[in-house]
Coordinates of C-alpha atoms in Angstrom, one line a residue:
T117 CA 51.5 60.1 81.8
A118 CA 49.4 57.9 79.5
R119 CA 46.2 58.6 81.5
D120 CA 43.3 59.2 79.1
W121 CA 41.8 62.7 79.0
A122 CA 39.3 62.3 76.2
G123 CA 37.9 58.8 76.3
H124 CA 39.1 57.9 72.8
G125 CA 42.2 56.1 74.0
T126 CA 40.2 54.1 76.6
H127 CA 37.6 53.1 74.0
V128 CA 40.1 51.8 71.4
A129 CA 42.3 50.0 74.0
S130 CA 39.3 48.1 75.4
T131 CA 38.2 47.2 71.9
A132 CA 41.6 45.6 71.1
A133 CA 41.8 43.6 74.4
G134 CA 40.0 43.1 77.6
A135 CA 38.1 40.5 79.6
A136 CA 34.3 40.0 79.3
V137 CA 32.1 42.5 81.1
G138 CA 28.4 41.5 81.5
K139 CA 25.5 44.0 81.3
A140 CA 27.6 46.6 79.6
S141 CA 25.6 49.5 78.0
Y142 CA 25.5 53.2 77.3
Y143 CA 22.6 54.2 79.5
D144 CA 20.7 50.9 78.7
L145 CA 21.4 51.2 75.0
A146 CA 23.4 48.3 73.3
T147 CA 23.1 46.2 76.5
G148 CA 25.1 43.0 76.4
T149 CA 28.5 41.4 77.2
A150 CA 31.4 43.5 76.1
R151 CA 34.9 42.0 75.5
G152 CA 38.1 42.9 73.8
G153 CA 39.1 41.4 70.5
S154 CA 41.8 39.5 72.2
E155 CA 40.4 38.7 75.6
F156 CA 43.6 37.6 77.4
A157 CA 46.2 39.9 75.8
R158 CA 48.0 42.5 77.9
I159 CA 47.7 46.2 77.0
A160 CA 50.5 48.8 77.1
V161 CA 49.4 52.4 76.3
Y162 CA 51.7 55.2 75.2
K163 CA 50.8 58.8 75.1
A164 CA 51.3 60.3 71.7
C165 CA 48.6 63.0 71.5
N166 CA 47.2 65.8 73.6
D167 CA 44.6 68.6 73.3
R168 CA 47.2 71.3 72.6
L169 CA 49.7 69.7 70.1
R170 CA 47.3 67.0 68.9
C171 CA 49.4 64.1 67.6
K172 CA 52.9 65.6 67.0
G173 CA 55.2 63.6 64.8
S174 CA 58.0 63.5 67.4
H175 CA 55.6 62.3 70.0
M176 CA 54.3 59.5 67.7
L177 CA 57.9 58.3 67.0
S178 CA 58.7 58.4 70.7
A179 CA 55.7 56.2 71.4
F180 CA 56.8 53.8 68.7
D181 CA 60.3 53.7 70.2
D182 CA 59.0 53.0 73.7
A183 CA 56.6 50.3 72.5
I184 CA 59.4 48.6 70.5
G185 CA 61.8 48.8 73.5
D186 CA 59.1 47.2 75.7
G187 CA 58.8 44.2 73.4
V188 CA 55.2 44.5 72.3
H189 CA 53.8 42.1 69.6
V190 CA 51.2 44.4 68.1
I191 CA 50.9 48.2 67.8
S192 CA 47.5 49.7 67.2
V193 CA 47.4 53.3 65.8
S194 CA 44.0 55.0 65.9
S195 CA 45.4 58.2 64.4
A196 CA 45.8 59.7 60.9
P197 CA 47.3 62.9 59.5
D198 CA 45.2 65.9 59.0
E199 CA 45.5 65.7 55.2
V200 CA 46.7 63.2 52.6
P201 CA 50.4 64.0 52.0
S202 CA 51.7 64.7 48.5
R203 CA 53.6 61.9 46.9
S204 CA 57.2 62.8 47.4
P205 CA 59.1 62.5 49.7
Y206 CA 56.0 61.1 51.5
F207 CA 57.4 58.3 53.7
L208 CA 60.2 60.6 55.0
R209 CA 57.6 63.0 56.4
D210 CA 55.1 60.4 57.8
P211 CA 56.0 59.5 61.4
V212 CA 53.5 56.6 61.5
A213 CA 55.0 55.1 58.4
I214 CA 58.6 55.5 59.7
G215 CA 57.7 54.3 63.2
A216 CA 55.8 51.4 61.8
F217 CA 58.7 50.4 59.5
H218 CA 61.0 50.3 62.6
A219 CA 58.5 48.1 64.4
V220 CA 57.8 45.7 61.5
E221 CA 61.5 45.1 60.8
R222 CA 61.7 43.9 64.4
G223 CA 58.8 41.5 64.0
I224 CA 56.0 43.7 65.4
T225 CA 52.7 44.0 63.5
V226 CA 51.3 47.5 63.1
V227 CA 47.6 48.2 62.5
A228 CA 46.3 51.7 61.7
G229 CA 43.0 53.3 60.8
A230 CA 42.4 54.4 57.2
G231 CA 40.9 57.8 58.1
N232 CA 37.4 59.3 58.3
T233 CA 37.3 61.6 55.2
G234 CA 35.4 59.2 52.9
P235 CA 33.6 58.5 50.7
D236 CA 35.8 60.6 48.4
P237 CA 38.1 58.5 46.2
A238 CA 41.9 58.6 46.9
S239 CA 41.3 59.7 50.5
V240 CA 43.0 56.8 52.3
F241 CA 45.6 57.5 55.0
N242 CA 48.3 55.2 56.6
D243 CA 48.8 53.5 53.3
A244 CA 52.4 52.2 53.8
P245 CA 52.5 48.5 52.6
W246 CA 54.0 47.3 55.9
I247 CA 50.9 48.6 57.8
I248 CA 47.6 46.8 58.0
T249 CA 45.3 49.7 56.9
V250 CA 41.7 49.3 58.2
G251 CA 38.5 50.9 57.0
A252 CA 35.2 51.0 58.9
S253 CA 32.0 48.9 58.4
T254 CA 28.6 48.9 60.0
I255 CA 27.3 46.0 62.2
D256 CA 24.0 44.3 62.5
R257 CA 22.8 46.6 65.3
V258 CA 21.0 50.0 64.9
F259 CA 19.6 52.5 67.3
R260 CA 16.0 53.2 66.1
A261 CA 14.2 56.4 67.0
D262 CA 11.1 56.2 64.8
V263 CA 8.5 58.9 64.1
V264 CA 4.8 58.3 64.5
L265 CA 2.6 60.6 62.4
G266 CA -0.7 61.9 63.5
G267 CA -2.5 60.0 60.8
G268 CA -1.1 56.7 62.2
G269 CA 1.7 56.1 59.8
G270 CA 5.3 55.6 60.8
V271 CA 8.8 56.7 59.6
Q272 CA 12.0 54.9 60.6
G273 CA 14.8 57.0 62.0
E274 CA 18.1 56.4 63.8
V275 CA 19.9 58.4 66.5
L276 CA 21.5 58.0 70.0
R277 CA 19.0 59.8 72.3
L278 CA 18.4 59.3 76.0
I279 CA 15.0 60.9 76.5
K280 CA 12.4 58.4 77.8
F281 CA 9.1 60.4 77.6
I282 CA 6.9 60.8 74.6
L283 CA 5.2 64.0 73.4
V284 CA 3.1 64.9 70.4
F285 CA 4.0 68.2 68.6
H286 CA 3.0 70.1 65.4
L287 CA 5.3 69.8 62.4
V288 CA 7.0 72.6 60.4
N289 CA 8.8 71.7 57.2
Y290 CA 12.0 73.6 56.4
T291 CA 12.7 71.5 53.3
N292 CA 10.1 73.0 51.0
G293 CA 12.1 75.8 49.5
Q294 CA 10.2 78.9 50.8
P295 CA 13.0 81.0 52.5
S296 CA 11.0 84.2 52.5
L297 CA 8.4 82.6 54.8
F298 CA 10.6 80.5 57.1
C299 CA 14.3 81.4 56.9
G300 CA 16.7 83.9 58.3
L301 CA 19.1 83.0 55.5
V302 CA 18.5 82.5 51.8
N303 CA 18.6 78.7 52.4
C304 CA 17.8 77.2 55.8
S305 CA 16.7 73.7 54.8
D306 CA 19.8 72.2 56.6
C307 CA 19.0 74.2 59.8
Q308 CA 22.6 75.4 60.2
Q309 CA 23.5 77.9 62.9
D310 CA 21.5 81.2 62.9
S311 CA 19.3 80.1 59.9
L312 CA 15.8 79.7 61.4
K313 CA 13.1 82.1 62.4
R314 CA 11.7 81.8 65.9
E315 CA 8.1 82.7 64.9
K316 CA 8.0 79.7 62.6
T317 CA 9.9 77.3 64.7
E318 CA 8.7 77.8 68.3
G319 CA 6.7 75.0 69.8
K320 CA 7.1 72.7 66.8
I321 CA 9.0 69.7 65.5
V322 CA 11.2 71.0 62.7
I323 CA 11.9 69.0 59.6
C324 CA 15.4 69.7 58.1
E325 CA 17.4 68.2 55.3
V326 CA 21.0 67.8 54.3
K327 CA 21.9 67.0 50.8
G328 CA 25.3 65.4 50.3
K329 CA 28.2 65.4 52.8
D330 CA 28.8 68.8 54.5
P331 CA 31.6 68.7 57.1
T332 CA 30.7 72.1 58.4
I333 CA 27.3 70.9 59.7
N334 CA 26.8 68.3 62.5
L335 CA 23.7 67.0 64.3
L336 CA 24.3 68.8 67.6
T337 CA 24.8 72.1 65.9
Q338 CA 21.5 71.6 64.0
A339 CA 19.7 70.5 67.1
N340 CA 21.0 73.5 69.1
E341 CA 19.7 75.8 66.4
V342 CA 16.2 74.3 66.4
Q343 CA 16.1 74.2 70.3
G344 CA 17.5 77.8 70.5
K345 CA 14.7 79.1 68.3
G346 CA 12.1 77.4 70.4
G347 CA 11.7 74.2 68.5
L348 CA 10.6 71.1 70.5
G349 CA 12.2 68.4 68.3
M350 CA 13.9 67.9 64.9
I351 CA 13.6 65.3 62.1
L352 CA 16.7 65.4 59.9
V353 CA 16.6 64.0 56.4
D354 CA 20.1 62.9 55.6
D355 CA 21.1 59.9 53.4
V356 CA 24.8 60.2 54.0
T357 CA 25.1 60.0 57.8
R358 CA 21.9 58.2 58.6
R359 CA 23.5 54.8 59.4
V360 CA 26.0 56.4 61.9
A361 CA 23.8 57.0 65.0
E362 CA 25.0 60.3 66.5
Y363 CA 24.5 61.5 70.1
S364 CA 21.7 64.1 70.5
G365 CA 21.4 64.3 74.3
D366 CA 17.9 64.7 75.7
F367 CA 16.6 66.8 72.8
P368 CA 14.0 64.9 70.7
V369 CA 15.8 64.2 67.4
T370 CA 15.9 61.5 64.8
V371 CA 17.6 61.1 61.4
V372 CA 15.7 59.6 58.5
S373 CA 16.5 58.6 54.9
S374 CA 15.1 60.5 51.9
R375 CA 13.1 57.3 51.1
E376 CA 11.5 57.4 54.5
A377 CA 11.0 61.1 54.2
V378 CA 8.6 60.5 51.2
K379 CA 6.1 59.2 53.7
L380 CA 6.6 62.2 55.9
K381 CA 6.2 64.8 53.1
S382 CA 3.2 62.9 51.7
Y383 CA 1.5 63.2 55.1
L384 CA 2.3 66.9 55.3
N385 CA 0.8 67.5 51.8
I386 CA -2.6 66.0 52.7
T387 CA -2.9 67.2 56.3
V388 CA -4.1 70.6 57.5
D389 CA -2.8 70.2 61.0
P390 CA 0.1 67.7 60.9
L391 CA 1.3 66.2 64.2
A392 CA 4.1 63.8 65.0
T393 CA 5.8 62.0 67.9
I394 CA 9.5 61.2 68.0
L395 CA 9.8 57.9 69.9
P396 CA 12.7 57.1 72.3
T397 CA 15.7 55.3 71.0
V398 CA 15.7 51.5 71.1
T399 CA 18.4 49.0 70.3
V400 CA 17.5 46.8 67.3
G401 CA 19.6 43.7 66.5
N402 CA 19.9 41.4 63.5
Y403 CA 19.7 44.4 61.1
R404 CA 20.0 43.5 57.4
P405 CA 22.0 44.0 55.3
A406 CA 25.2 44.1 57.3
P407 CA 28.1 44.8 57.2
Q408 CA 28.2 47.8 54.9
V409 CA 31.1 50.1 54.2
S410 CA 30.5 53.3 56.2
Y411 CA 30.2 56.6 54.3
F412 CA 33.1 58.2 56.4
S413 CA 35.6 55.3 55.8
T414 CA 38.3 56.6 53.4
R415 CA 38.7 55.0 50.0
G416 CA 41.4 54.0 47.6
P417 CA 43.2 54.3 45.4
S418 CA 46.2 55.5 47.4
V419 CA 47.6 58.7 46.0
N420 CA 51.1 57.5 46.9
L421 CA 50.8 53.8 46.0
P422 CA 48.4 53.2 43.0
N423 CA 50.1 49.8 42.6
I424 CA 49.0 48.6 46.0
I425 CA 45.3 48.3 47.0
K426 CA 44.4 50.3 50.2
P427 CA 42.6 49.9 52.6
D428 CA 43.6 46.3 53.3
V429 CA 40.4 45.3 55.1
I430 CA 37.4 46.7 56.9
A431 CA 36.2 46.0 60.4
P432 CA 33.3 47.1 62.7
G433 CA 33.6 50.9 63.2
V434 CA 30.1 52.3 63.4
S435 CA 28.3 52.8 66.7
I436 CA 30.7 50.6 68.7
L437 CA 30.2 50.2 72.5
A438 CA 33.5 50.1 74.5
A439 CA 34.9 51.4 77.8
W440 CA 35.1 55.1 78.6
I441 CA 36.7 57.3 81.2
G442 CA 34.7 58.0 84.3
D443 CA 34.9 61.8 84.5
D444 CA 33.9 62.9 81.0
S445 CA 31.4 65.7 81.5
E446 CA 30.7 66.1 77.7
S447 CA 29.4 62.6 77.4
T448 CA 27.4 62.8 80.6
P449 CA 23.8 64.0 80.3
K450 CA 22.5 66.3 83.0
G451 CA 21.4 64.6 86.2
R452 CA 23.2 61.3 85.3
K453 CA 26.3 59.5 86.5
P454 CA 29.3 59.5 84.0
P455 CA 29.1 56.4 81.7
S456 CA 31.4 53.5 82.1
F457 CA 30.9 52.7 78.4
N458 CA 30.3 54.9 75.3
I459 CA 29.2 54.5 71.7
I460 CA 31.4 56.1 69.0
S461 CA 32.3 55.6 65.3
G462 CA 35.3 55.9 63.1
T463 CA 38.2 54.0 61.6
S464 CA 39.9 54.6 65.0
V465 CA 37.3 52.2 66.3
S466 CA 37.7 49.6 63.5
C467 CA 41.5 49.6 63.8
P468 CA 41.6 47.9 67.3
H469 CA 39.2 45.2 66.1
V470 CA 41.9 44.1 63.7
A471 CA 44.7 44.6 66.3
G472 CA 42.8 42.3 68.6
A473 CA 42.6 39.7 65.8
V474 CA 46.3 40.1 65.2
A475 CA 47.0 39.3 68.9
A476 CA 44.8 36.2 68.7
I477 CA 46.7 35.1 65.5
K478 CA 50.0 35.7 67.2
N479 CA 48.9 33.6 70.1
A480 CA 47.6 30.7 67.9
Q481 CA 50.5 31.0 65.4
P482 CA 53.5 32.3 67.3
S483 CA 55.9 31.7 64.3
F484 CA 53.9 34.0 62.0
S485 CA 55.7 37.1 60.8
P486 CA 53.8 40.5 60.5
F487 CA 53.5 39.8 56.8
A488 CA 52.0 36.3 57.3
I489 CA 49.6 37.8 59.8
K490 CA 48.5 40.5 57.4
S491 CA 48.0 37.8 54.7
A492 CA 46.0 35.6 57.1
I493 CA 43.6 38.6 57.8
M494 CA 43.3 39.7 54.2
T495 CA 42.9 36.3 52.4
T496 CA 40.2 35.0 54.9
A497 CA 38.1 38.2 54.9
F498 CA 34.4 38.1 54.2
V499 CA 33.1 39.6 51.0
T500 CA 29.4 38.7 51.6
N501 CA 26.9 40.1 54.1
N502 CA 24.3 38.6 56.3
V503 CA 21.8 38.2 53.5
G504 CA 24.3 36.3 51.3
S505 CA 24.9 39.1 48.9
L506 CA 28.2 40.9 48.1
I507 CA 29.0 43.6 50.7
T508 CA 27.8 47.1 49.7
T509 CA 28.5 50.6 50.8
D510 CA 25.9 52.2 53.0
A511 CA 24.6 54.0 49.9
G512 CA 23.6 50.6 48.6
E513 CA 26.3 50.3 45.9
E514 CA 28.4 47.1 45.5
A515 CA 31.6 47.7 47.4
T516 CA 34.9 47.5 45.4
P517 CA 38.4 46.7 46.7
Y518 CA 38.9 50.5 46.9
D519 CA 36.1 50.5 49.5
L520 CA 36.7 47.4 51.5
G521 CA 40.1 46.1 50.5
A522 CA 40.1 42.3 50.8
G523 CA 36.8 42.4 52.7
E524 CA 35.4 42.3 56.3
L525 CA 37.6 41.0 59.1
N526 CA 37.0 37.3 59.8
P527 CA 38.6 36.8 63.3
T528 CA 38.0 33.1 63.4
G529 CA 39.0 32.2 59.9
S530 CA 42.2 34.2 60.1
L531 CA 43.5 31.9 62.9
N532 CA 44.1 29.1 60.4
P533 CA 44.4 30.6 56.8
G534 CA 45.8 27.5 55.1
L535 CA 48.2 29.5 52.8
V536 CA 49.9 32.9 53.3
Y537 CA 51.7 35.4 51.1
E538 CA 55.0 35.7 53.1
A539 CA 57.4 38.5 52.7
T540 CA 60.5 39.9 54.4
T541 CA 62.0 43.2 55.4
T542 CA 64.1 43.0 52.3
D543 CA 60.9 43.1 50.2
H544 CA 60.0 46.4 51.7
L545 CA 63.5 47.7 51.2
L546 CA 63.0 46.9 47.5
F547 CA 59.6 48.7 47.7
L548 CA 61.3 51.9 48.9
C549 CA 63.7 51.6 46.0
Y550 CA 60.9 51.1 43.5
Y551 CA 59.0 54.0 45.0
G552 CA 61.9 56.2 44.1
Y553 CA 64.3 56.5 47.1
D554 CA 68.0 56.0 46.6
T555 CA 70.3 53.6 48.5
A556 CA 71.4 56.3 51.0
T557 CA 67.9 57.2 51.9
V558 CA 66.8 53.6 52.3
R559 CA 69.7 53.0 54.6
L560 CA 68.7 56.0 56.6
I561 CA 65.2 54.6 57.1
S562 CA 66.2 51.0 57.9
R563 CA 68.7 49.5 60.3
V564 CA 68.4 46.2 58.4
A565 CA 69.5 48.0 55.2
R566 CA 72.5 49.3 57.0
S567 CA 73.4 45.9 58.6
L568 CA 73.0 44.1 55.2
N569 CA 74.8 46.9 53.3
F570 CA 71.7 46.9 51.1
S571 CA 71.8 48.6 47.7
C572 CA 68.9 49.5 45.4
P573 CA 68.6 47.7 42.1
L574 CA 69.7 49.8 39.1
D575 CA 66.4 49.0 37.2
S576 CA 64.1 50.2 40.1
S577 CA 60.8 51.7 38.8
P578 CA 57.3 52.2 40.3
D579 CA 55.8 49.5 38.1
L580 CA 57.9 46.9 40.0
V581 CA 55.8 47.6 43.1
S582 CA 53.2 45.3 41.6
H583 CA 55.6 42.4 41.9
L584 CA 55.9 42.5 45.7
N585 CA 54.4 39.4 47.3
Y586 CA 51.4 41.3 48.6
P587 CA 48.1 39.6 49.4
S588 CA 46.4 41.9 46.8
M589 CA 47.4 42.9 43.3
A590 CA 47.2 46.2 41.3
V591 CA 48.7 46.7 37.8
R592 CA 48.7 49.3 35.1
L593 CA 47.7 48.1 31.7
A594 CA 47.9 50.0 28.4
P595 CA 45.8 49.2 25.3
N596 CA 46.8 45.9 23.7
Q597 CA 49.4 45.3 26.5
T598 CA 50.1 42.1 28.4
R599 CA 51.7 42.1 31.9
T600 CA 52.6 39.1 34.1
I601 CA 53.3 39.3 37.9
G602 CA 54.3 36.5 40.2
R603 CA 53.2 35.6 43.7
V604 CA 54.4 32.9 46.2
L605 CA 52.1 31.1 48.5
T606 CA 53.4 29.3 51.6
N607 CA 51.6 26.3 53.2
V608 CA 50.9 26.9 56.9
A609 CA 48.4 24.0 57.4
S610 CA 50.1 21.3 59.4
D611 CA 47.9 18.3 58.7
G612 CA 48.3 16.3 55.5
K613 CA 48.5 17.1 51.8
W614 CA 46.5 20.0 50.3
S615 CA 45.6 20.7 46.7
Y616 CA 44.2 24.1 45.7
T617 CA 42.4 25.2 42.5
A618 CA 42.4 28.8 41.3
T619 CA 39.3 30.6 40.1
V620 CA 39.1 34.2 38.7
R621 CA 36.2 36.6 38.9
F622 CA 36.2 40.1 37.4
G623 CA 34.1 42.6 35.5
G624 CA 35.2 43.9 32.1
S625 CA 35.0 42.6 28.5
D626 CA 38.1 44.3 27.3
V627 CA 40.6 42.5 29.6
A628 CA 41.5 38.9 30.2
V629 CA 43.1 37.4 33.4
K630 CA 44.9 34.0 33.5
V631 CA 46.4 32.2 36.5
S632 CA 49.3 29.7 35.8
P633 CA 49.4 27.0 37.1
E634 CA 45.7 26.7 37.9
R635 CA 46.4 24.0 40.5
L636 CA 48.9 24.0 43.4
C637 CA 49.7 21.0 45.6
F638 CA 51.4 21.2 49.0
T639 CA 52.8 18.2 50.9
N640 CA 54.6 19.7 53.9
K641 CA 54.1 22.7 56.2
G642 CA 56.3 25.6 55.0
E643 CA 56.3 24.4 51.4
R644 CA 56.2 27.3 48.9
H645 CA 54.9 27.5 45.3
L646 CA 55.0 30.2 42.8
F647 CA 52.1 31.2 40.5
N648 CA 51.9 33.8 37.8
V649 CA 49.0 36.1 36.9
T650 CA 48.8 37.4 33.4
F651 CA 46.7 40.5 32.7
M652 CA 45.9 41.2 29.0
S653 CA 44.0 44.1 27.4
T654 CA 42.1 42.8 24.5
G655 CA 41.1 46.2 23.2
S656 CA 41.4 49.9 23.7
V657 CA 41.4 50.2 27.5
D658 CA 40.3 53.6 28.7
V659 CA 43.1 55.4 30.6
D660 CA 40.5 56.2 33.3
R661 CA 39.1 52.7 33.4
V662 CA 39.4 50.6 36.6
V663 CA 38.6 46.8 36.5
F664 CA 38.1 45.0 39.9
G665 CA 38.4 41.3 40.4
W666 CA 39.3 38.4 42.7
I667 CA 41.6 35.4 42.6
T668 CA 40.6 32.6 44.9
W669 CA 42.5 29.4 45.8
T670 CA 40.1 26.8 47.2
N671 CA 39.9 23.2 48.4
P672 CA 37.3 21.5 50.6
R673 CA 38.7 23.2 53.8
F674 CA 40.4 26.4 52.9
K675 CA 39.5 29.4 50.7
V676 CA 42.3 31.9 50.1
R677 CA 41.0 35.1 48.3
S678 CA 42.9 38.0 46.9
P679 CA 41.5 41.2 45.2
F680 CA 43.1 42.7 42.2
V681 CA 42.7 46.0 40.3
I682 CA 43.6 46.7 36.7
L683 CA 44.3 50.4 36.1
G684 CA 44.2 52.0 32.6
S685 CA 47.5 53.4 31.4
T686 CA 48.7 55.4 28.4
A687 CA 52.1 53.7 28.4

């Protein structure tokens, strides 16, 4: 049965498609009208995972086969391997890549989450070029749980907490580096399990701090430690996870940034008897800046495919409200009815946003291939936020194509992109050859290769991957080297003649980028034009140097944008 047992499947399915539901909320948080990305699409769900075997490869392939056999138009995969596979023979061991290839060569678009092990570089999953790989971004809504200090000052915090009453408690600071006085362990500032002393914690709000990303610690574990040692609340200082509001149940908890914590620590230093109140969580809209790339969203470059930029795009994946199963005791606070909606985060959640957009594009443009759909989504993506600046990571740094791919999903703009980078299954057969597989292996993977009696070119090499007609570009460039790659754009605008002009933006004084021709004119729908991009190193390019940039084709109506990456090389 495909009946959901954890809630995750229900959440992602209702994000991809579903009719509008008014007054949706998670216990009055994030109240509003909820709807799927494609409101009128039909949903088919296939069981590929369970709590004992997790997402077994044979089960994943079986689900792909069933979906292909049923004639679906879009497959949304909110799943990723447990670890990034080694390069070779990567695609022969990845059931999602193999299943997705079988789907795409039959005209079915496949969308998959990029994984949640960011922000480490080279951490991206599901990076096959025939998959739309989706990272996660924040939205302009936060869940504020502020702290009011006894002296009247305030500290901004964020968390998902359902408590409604307000109490004032004394504060105890575990971040001040005095383990002999406070701690059961040598270092207890992060309030991990079995680290606190009851005599210092009991009856107080405890201030804890996490420095950097630590996958062994989570908010509920820390809250349970504080509560178990008699604490009455917790203020956690954590710059990494702060923007991802976590569930803390009824226990008074909030998460603050180190910048906000300066006010808190200043108050402690000048107050003999410090007091504080953790306010109930409230929903705050129109938050700025948004979107930002979430800390957990995996990053490029791809270990397996440095000549293709991954992820492809980002989409909302932080604190997203969607449908939930009605018998989940873990997400149901004591004394309350099970929730019909829940708020969760992850690239599992961002993936179905793009799948919903794919369904809408397929409805508006039924002749579009999976490759044209991918191009429409990538080339129309947003690169600026709601304050008009370039999108940043949630650490405040300007996001690069390794963070956000081509940018943030633009579901409206992608319906009519003007131009697309079209490709065919044969292009991806060539990719497999360039990647390093021989003809026999390619024919084993692809039915089209068998039917066409396809053979790999004798001159196949990894550098040729850069020449695929992909909506982004990545090239290796040695010192004093010049490389030229070609791309073909297809006109999909049906009304009139269109002229586009190319502009190039990039950072780096030791490289040059030239587009030729700089102007393309289209008269008929379906008309195609080739352009070349020449990358030149004008000096001694560092082998570890990475240069990011954008090529944009514009006219008064359309803007077609593609990111590129120049990688240093010794050869």
